[in-house]
mmCIF file of C-alpha atoms in Angstrom:
data_model
loop_
_atom_site.group_PDB
_atom_site.id
_atom_site.type_symbol
_atom_site.label_atom_id
_atom_site.label_comp_id
_atom_site.label_asym_id
_atom_site.label_seq_id
_atom_site.Cartn_x
_atom_site.Cartn_y
_atom_site.Cartn_z
ATOM 1 C CA MET A 1 -0.090 0.006 -0.077
ATOM 2 C CA PRO A 2 1.558 3.377 -0.859
ATOM 3 C CA ARG A 3 2.720 5.401 2.139
ATOM 4 C CA PHE A 4 2.904 9.290 2.337
ATOM 5 C CA PHE A 5 4.362 11.397 5.051
ATOM 6 C CA VAL A 6 2.570 14.767 5.643
ATOM 7 C CA ALA A 7 2.556 17.435 8.058
ATOM 8 C CA ALA A 8 0.232 16.885 11.321
ATOM 9 C CA SER A 9 -1.743 19.882 10.328
ATOM 10 C CA ASN A 10 -2.839 18.103 7.104
ATOM 11 C CA ILE A 11 -4.598 15.328 9.332
ATOM 12 C CA GLY A 12 -7.771 16.007 11.216
ATOM 13 C CA ASN A 13 -11.533 15.667 11.568
ATOM 14 C CA GLY A 14 -11.190 12.145 10.107
ATOM 15 C CA ALA A 15 -9.494 13.042 7.025
ATOM 16 C CA ALA A 16 -6.087 13.552 5.412
ATOM 17 C CA LEU A 17 -5.023 15.977 2.963
ATOM 18 C CA LEU A 18 -2.026 15.411 0.275
ATOM 19 C CA THR A 19 -0.926 18.283 -1.693
ATOM 20 C CA GLY A 20 2.105 19.130 -3.946
ATOM 21 C CA SER A 21 4.561 16.604 -4.931
ATOM 22 C CA ASP A 22 2.278 13.840 -2.691
ATOM 23 C CA ALA A 23 -0.749 14.690 -4.823
ATOM 24 C CA GLN A 24 1.313 14.429 -8.096
ATOM 25 C CA HIS A 25 2.659 10.956 -6.815
ATOM 26 C CA VAL A 26 -0.861 9.756 -6.370
ATOM 27 C CA LYS A 27 -1.461 10.740 -10.144
ATOM 28 C CA VAL A 28 1.611 9.076 -11.305
ATOM 29 C CA LEU A 29 0.575 5.957 -9.385
ATOM 30 C CA ARG A 30 -2.693 5.978 -11.378
ATOM 31 C CA MET A 31 -4.764 5.749 -8.032
ATOM 32 C CA LYS A 32 -8.316 5.962 -8.155
ATOM 33 C CA LEU A 33 -11.300 7.033 -5.954
ATOM 34 C CA GLY A 34 -11.887 4.561 -3.143
ATOM 35 C CA GLU A 35 -8.396 3.073 -3.343
ATOM 36 C CA ARG A 36 -6.436 2.955 -0.023
ATOM 37 C CA LEU A 37 -3.222 4.401 1.085
ATOM 38 C CA ILE A 38 -1.419 5.131 4.383
ATOM 39 C CA VAL A 39 -0.500 8.500 5.563
ATOM 40 C CA CYS A 40 1.936 9.091 8.020
ATOM 41 C CA ASP A 41 2.433 12.025 10.521
ATOM 42 C CA GLY A 42 6.050 11.472 10.834
ATOM 43 C CA ASN A 43 5.628 10.755 14.572
ATOM 44 C CA GLY A 44 5.151 7.180 14.313
ATOM 45 C CA THR A 45 1.510 6.831 13.795
ATOM 46 C CA ASP A 46 -0.044 5.547 10.620
ATOM 47 C CA HIS A 47 -3.408 6.611 9.309
ATOM 48 C CA HIS A 48 -4.874 4.022 6.985
ATOM 49 C CA CYS A 49 -7.081 6.035 4.608
ATOM 50 C CA ARG A 50 -9.384 5.889 1.374
ATOM 51 C CA ILE A 51 -9.066 8.488 -1.601
ATOM 52 C CA THR A 52 -12.398 10.464 -1.462
ATOM 53 C CA LYS A 53 -11.565 13.486 -3.678
ATOM 54 C CA LEU A 54 -8.740 13.707 -6.460
ATOM 55 C CA GLY A 55 -7.686 17.202 -7.773
ATOM 56 C CA HIS A 56 -4.922 18.678 -9.770
ATOM 57 C CA ASP A 57 -2.712 19.511 -6.767
ATOM 58 C CA ARG A 58 -4.685 18.027 -3.929
ATOM 59 C CA VAL A 59 -5.914 14.794 -2.666
ATOM 60 C CA GLU A 60 -8.373 14.042 0.118
ATOM 61 C CA ALA A 61 -8.791 10.880 1.809
ATOM 62 C CA GLU A 62 -11.203 9.675 4.661
ATOM 63 C CA ILE A 63 -9.243 8.029 7.668
ATOM 64 C CA LEU A 64 -10.385 4.488 8.277
ATOM 65 C CA GLU A 65 -8.136 3.299 10.846
ATOM 66 C CA THR A 66 -5.337 5.013 12.998
ATOM 67 C CA ARG A 67 -2.597 2.868 14.823
ATOM 68 C CA PRO A 68 0.959 3.196 15.808
ATOM 69 C CA CYS A 69 3.474 2.089 13.086
ATOM 70 C CA SER A 70 4.626 -1.429 13.708
ATOM 71 C CA ALA A 71 7.772 -0.995 11.909
ATOM 72 C CA GLU A 72 9.302 1.393 14.298
ATOM 73 C CA PRO A 73 11.732 -0.076 16.796
ATOM 74 C CA THR A 74 11.191 0.285 20.370
ATOM 75 C CA VAL A 75 14.744 1.549 20.949
ATOM 76 C CA LYS A 76 15.982 5.069 19.475
ATOM 77 C CA CYS A 77 19.252 4.737 17.850
ATOM 78 C CA THR A 78 21.147 7.619 16.706
ATOM 79 C CA VAL A 79 24.010 6.832 13.944
ATOM 80 C CA LEU A 80 26.970 9.252 14.189
ATOM 81 C CA SER A 81 29.514 8.711 11.278
ATOM 82 C CA GLY A 82 32.695 10.330 10.239
ATOM 83 C CA LEU A 83 31.874 11.787 6.914
ATOM 84 C CA PRO A 84 32.701 9.471 4.176
ATOM 85 C CA LYS A 85 33.485 10.693 0.503
ATOM 86 C CA GLY A 86 31.309 10.081 -2.458
ATOM 87 C CA GLU A 87 28.243 8.157 -2.991
ATOM 88 C CA ARG A 88 29.234 6.198 0.423
ATOM 89 C CA ALA A 89 27.160 8.638 2.694
ATOM 90 C CA ASP A 90 24.181 8.094 0.311
ATOM 91 C CA TYR A 91 24.569 4.568 0.957
ATOM 92 C CA LEU A 92 24.890 4.981 4.739
ATOM 93 C CA VAL A 93 21.696 7.033 4.909
ATOM 94 C CA GLN A 94 19.586 4.712 3.029
ATOM 95 C CA LYS A 95 20.458 1.547 4.749
ATOM 96 C CA CYS A 96 20.539 2.900 8.264
ATOM 97 C CA THR A 97 17.129 4.327 7.603
ATOM 98 C CA GLU A 98 15.832 0.757 6.493
ATOM 99 C CA ALA A 99 17.603 -0.732 9.429
ATOM 100 C CA GLY A 100 15.812 1.302 11.875
ATOM 101 C CA ALA A 101 18.012 4.347 12.936
ATOM 102 C CA SER A 102 16.025 7.279 14.528
ATOM 103 C CA GLU A 103 18.805 9.911 13.462
ATOM 104 C CA ILE A 104 21.855 10.078 11.436
ATOM 105 C CA ILE A 105 24.591 12.472 12.009
ATOM 106 C CA PHE A 106 27.722 13.183 9.942
ATOM 107 C CA PHE A 107 30.723 14.861 11.468
ATOM 108 C CA ILE A 108 34.406 15.774 10.511
ATOM 109 C CA SER A 109 37.066 13.830 12.255
ATOM 110 C CA GLU A 110 41.019 13.744 11.809
ATOM 111 C CA ARG A 111 41.201 11.265 8.962
ATOM 112 C CA CYS A 112 38.276 12.422 7.008
ATOM 113 C CA VAL A 113 38.995 12.825 3.332
ATOM 114 C CA SER A 114 35.883 14.677 2.301
ATOM 115 C CA ARG A 115 35.730 18.008 3.698
ATOM 116 C CA PRO A 116 33.165 20.181 1.920
ATOM 117 C CA ASP A 117 32.493 23.701 2.625
ATOM 118 C CA GLY A 118 29.321 25.042 4.159
ATOM 119 C CA LYS A 119 27.352 25.642 1.094
ATOM 120 C CA SER A 120 28.176 22.247 -0.448
ATOM 121 C CA LEU A 121 27.626 20.311 2.788
ATOM 122 C CA ALA A 122 24.331 22.029 3.105
ATOM 123 C CA LYS A 123 23.341 20.740 -0.399
ATOM 124 C CA LYS A 124 24.365 17.214 0.570
ATOM 125 C CA VAL A 125 22.375 17.249 3.661
ATOM 126 C CA THR A 126 19.274 18.246 1.787
ATOM 127 C CA ARG A 127 19.782 15.398 -0.435
ATOM 128 C CA TRP A 128 20.662 13.002 2.287
ATOM 129 C CA GLN A 129 17.319 14.118 3.775
ATOM 130 C CA ARG A 130 15.418 13.188 0.464
ATOM 131 C CA ILE A 131 17.238 9.688 0.440
ATOM 132 C CA ALA A 132 15.975 9.227 4.163
ATOM 133 C CA GLU A 133 12.447 10.145 3.219
ATOM 134 C CA GLU A 134 12.378 7.612 0.195
ATOM 135 C CA ALA A 135 13.976 4.947 2.303
ATOM 136 C CA ALA A 136 11.457 5.598 5.121
ATOM 137 C CA LYS A 137 8.503 5.175 2.594
ATOM 138 C CA GLN A 138 10.030 2.042 1.124
ATOM 139 C CA SER A 139 10.631 0.450 4.341
ATOM 140 C CA GLY A 140 7.314 1.146 6.034
ATOM 141 C CA ARG A 141 8.831 3.477 8.794
ATOM 142 C CA GLY A 142 6.794 5.766 11.112
ATOM 143 C CA ILE A 143 9.329 8.424 10.962
ATOM 144 C CA ILE A 144 11.654 9.924 8.631
ATOM 145 C CA PRO A 145 15.097 9.929 10.487
ATOM 146 C CA ARG A 146 16.582 13.373 10.603
ATOM 147 C CA VAL A 147 19.916 13.711 8.831
ATOM 148 C CA SER A 148 22.607 16.569 9.752
ATOM 149 C CA ALA A 149 26.261 17.255 9.813
ATOM 150 C CA LEU A 150 28.480 18.665 12.520
ATOM 151 C CA ASP A 151 31.854 20.555 12.174
ATOM 152 C CA SER A 152 33.818 18.534 14.678
ATOM 153 C CA PHE A 153 34.455 14.879 16.267
ATOM 154 C CA VAL A 154 34.078 16.569 19.902
ATOM 155 C CA GLU A 155 30.445 17.988 18.837
ATOM 156 C CA ALA A 156 29.524 14.219 17.990
ATOM 157 C CA VAL A 157 30.694 12.798 21.090
ATOM 158 C CA ASP A 158 28.692 15.446 23.096
ATOM 159 C CA ILE A 159 25.517 14.324 21.458
ATOM 160 C CA ALA A 160 26.500 10.541 21.715
ATOM 161 C CA ILE A 161 27.074 10.594 25.358
ATOM 162 C CA LYS A 162 23.365 11.766 26.104
ATOM 163 C CA ALA A 163 22.127 8.284 25.182
ATOM 164 C CA ASP A 164 21.501 5.743 27.749
ATOM 165 C CA LEU A 165 24.241 3.616 25.979
ATOM 166 C CA SER A 166 26.812 5.293 23.805
ATOM 167 C CA LEU A 167 29.104 2.908 21.597
ATOM 168 C CA PHE A 168 32.278 3.786 19.896
ATOM 169 C CA MET A 169 33.357 1.298 17.192
ATOM 170 C CA TYR A 170 37.188 1.299 17.161
ATOM 171 C CA GLU A 171 39.500 -1.131 15.278
ATOM 172 C CA THR A 172 42.222 -1.579 17.728
ATOM 173 C CA GLY A 173 43.475 -1.666 21.380
ATOM 174 C CA GLU A 174 41.379 -2.659 24.426
ATOM 175 C CA ARG A 175 37.975 -2.990 23.606
ATOM 176 C CA ILE A 176 34.651 -5.165 24.515
ATOM 177 C CA SER A 177 32.602 -6.924 21.922
ATOM 178 C CA LEU A 178 29.425 -5.270 20.698
ATOM 179 C CA ARG A 179 27.517 -8.234 22.098
ATOM 180 C CA GLN A 180 29.134 -7.790 25.426
ATOM 181 C CA ALA A 181 28.362 -3.988 25.621
ATOM 182 C CA LEU A 182 24.658 -4.722 24.730
ATOM 183 C CA GLU A 183 24.236 -7.688 27.184
ATOM 184 C CA ALA A 184 25.701 -5.526 30.065
ATOM 185 C CA ALA A 185 23.411 -2.580 29.375
ATOM 186 C CA GLY A 186 20.005 -4.388 29.835
ATOM 187 C CA GLU A 187 16.903 -2.611 28.970
ATOM 188 C CA ILE A 188 17.709 0.719 27.451
ATOM 189 C CA LYS A 189 15.698 3.236 25.418
ATOM 190 C CA THR A 190 18.230 5.093 23.579
ATOM 191 C CA ILE A 191 21.677 4.328 21.997
ATOM 192 C CA SER A 192 24.174 6.145 20.114
ATOM 193 C CA ILE A 193 26.689 4.546 17.854
ATOM 194 C CA ILE A 194 29.985 6.417 16.673
ATOM 195 C CA THR A 195 31.687 4.810 13.649
ATOM 196 C CA GLY A 196 34.650 6.330 11.435
ATOM 197 C CA PRO A 197 35.489 7.743 8.153
ATOM 198 C CA GLU A 198 37.347 5.560 5.604
ATOM 199 C CA GLY A 199 40.878 5.798 7.663
ATOM 200 C CA GLY A 200 39.264 4.994 10.934
ATOM 201 C CA PHE A 201 40.036 7.058 14.202
ATOM 202 C CA GLU A 202 43.192 8.595 15.600
ATOM 203 C CA GLN A 203 44.126 7.062 19.083
ATOM 204 C CA TYR A 204 43.610 10.573 20.740
ATOM 205 C CA GLU A 205 39.826 10.590 19.515
ATOM 206 C CA ALA A 206 39.320 6.867 20.889
ATOM 207 C CA ASP A 207 40.868 8.497 24.187
ATOM 208 C CA ILE A 208 38.252 11.222 24.198
ATOM 209 C CA ALA A 209 35.516 8.967 23.705
ATOM 210 C CA ALA A 210 36.477 6.543 26.529
ATOM 211 C CA ALA A 211 37.305 9.436 28.709
ATOM 212 C CA THR A 212 33.548 10.545 28.450
ATOM 213 C CA GLY A 213 32.165 7.036 29.174
ATOM 214 C CA MET A 214 31.671 5.803 25.738
ATOM 215 C CA LYS A 215 32.050 2.002 25.207
ATOM 216 C CA LEU A 216 34.813 1.232 23.035
ATOM 217 C CA CYS A 217 33.679 -1.720 20.954
ATOM 218 C CA SER A 218 34.926 -4.298 18.354
ATOM 219 C CA MET A 219 32.756 -5.778 15.527
ATOM 220 C CA GLY A 220 34.960 -8.783 15.140
ATOM 221 C CA GLU A 221 38.049 -9.462 13.075
ATOM 222 C CA ARG A 222 36.865 -8.395 9.736
ATOM 223 C CA ILE A 223 37.623 -4.870 8.275
ATOM 224 C CA LEU A 224 34.460 -3.244 7.351
ATOM 225 C CA ARG A 225 34.168 -0.308 5.092
ATOM 226 C CA CYS A 226 32.956 2.902 6.637
ATOM 227 C CA GLU A 227 29.627 2.772 5.096
ATOM 228 C CA THR A 228 28.909 -0.920 6.131
ATOM 229 C CA ALA A 229 30.094 -0.556 9.657
ATOM 230 C CA PRO A 230 27.119 1.682 10.827
ATOM 231 C CA VAL A 231 24.622 -0.741 9.223
ATOM 232 C CA VAL A 232 26.138 -3.941 10.866
ATOM 233 C CA ALA A 233 26.321 -2.232 14.182
ATOM 234 C CA LEU A 234 22.589 -1.126 13.931
ATOM 235 C CA SER A 235 21.406 -4.284 12.814
ATOM 236 C CA ALA A 236 22.986 -6.050 15.712
ATOM 237 C CA ILE A 237 21.401 -3.636 18.110
ATOM 238 C CA MET A 238 17.977 -4.299 16.424
ATOM 239 C CA TYR A 239 18.437 -8.056 16.880
ATOM 240 C CA ALA A 240 19.646 -7.706 20.443
ATOM 241 C CA THR A 241 16.528 -5.517 21.457
ATOM 242 C CA ASP A 242 13.971 -7.852 19.531
ATOM 243 C CA ASN A 243 13.323 -5.389 17.022
ATOM 244 C CA LEU A 244 14.670 -7.819 13.984
#
């Protein structure tokens, strides 16, 4: 069933309104009066609707049933990644959205190859947000993960440590396994994951993470690409928290 995200103000009094590109999309799909679709408010609530009016730039639908989105994980997970170059960031956003991330944040760290200026980065964030929206629709999510970018590694750590459990994925040195970290945490509602760019992290960056209380974790002996690591970690978290 087609899924659309609309502003909460477009939902009320037993009806939902689709305008602009969403209305155009209904036309592209060649949907007819009486056909059903799902309208989501972006806050985890699905409205199962039936089309009652079709216009050039607006579509009205009667709400038949409202219920929480069953695809939303019970744990909120924020993915923070060292900014990768090229299309790797696109892949990361798409797959982490599908896997259940609640927020995706890129940051600049010591070994980042990609260092776009402010204007260029703003354009990238806009594109990544569109990718997240399309992935959320495709995967049946009840929210669209927010995508943003930070100027520094320290800012990323400051955000990460606010979660109930904050995990720092590191490829060397003294670490615990991701499984050990999750089992020791017990029941938690929020998790953050920090992963590195193509070249990984400098030792001092790992030291900063450890000093703030983040858990330095290993994901095994295999070497994962920077766009793969957060997807693997996120999938493991979804499994460990009964969301997979």
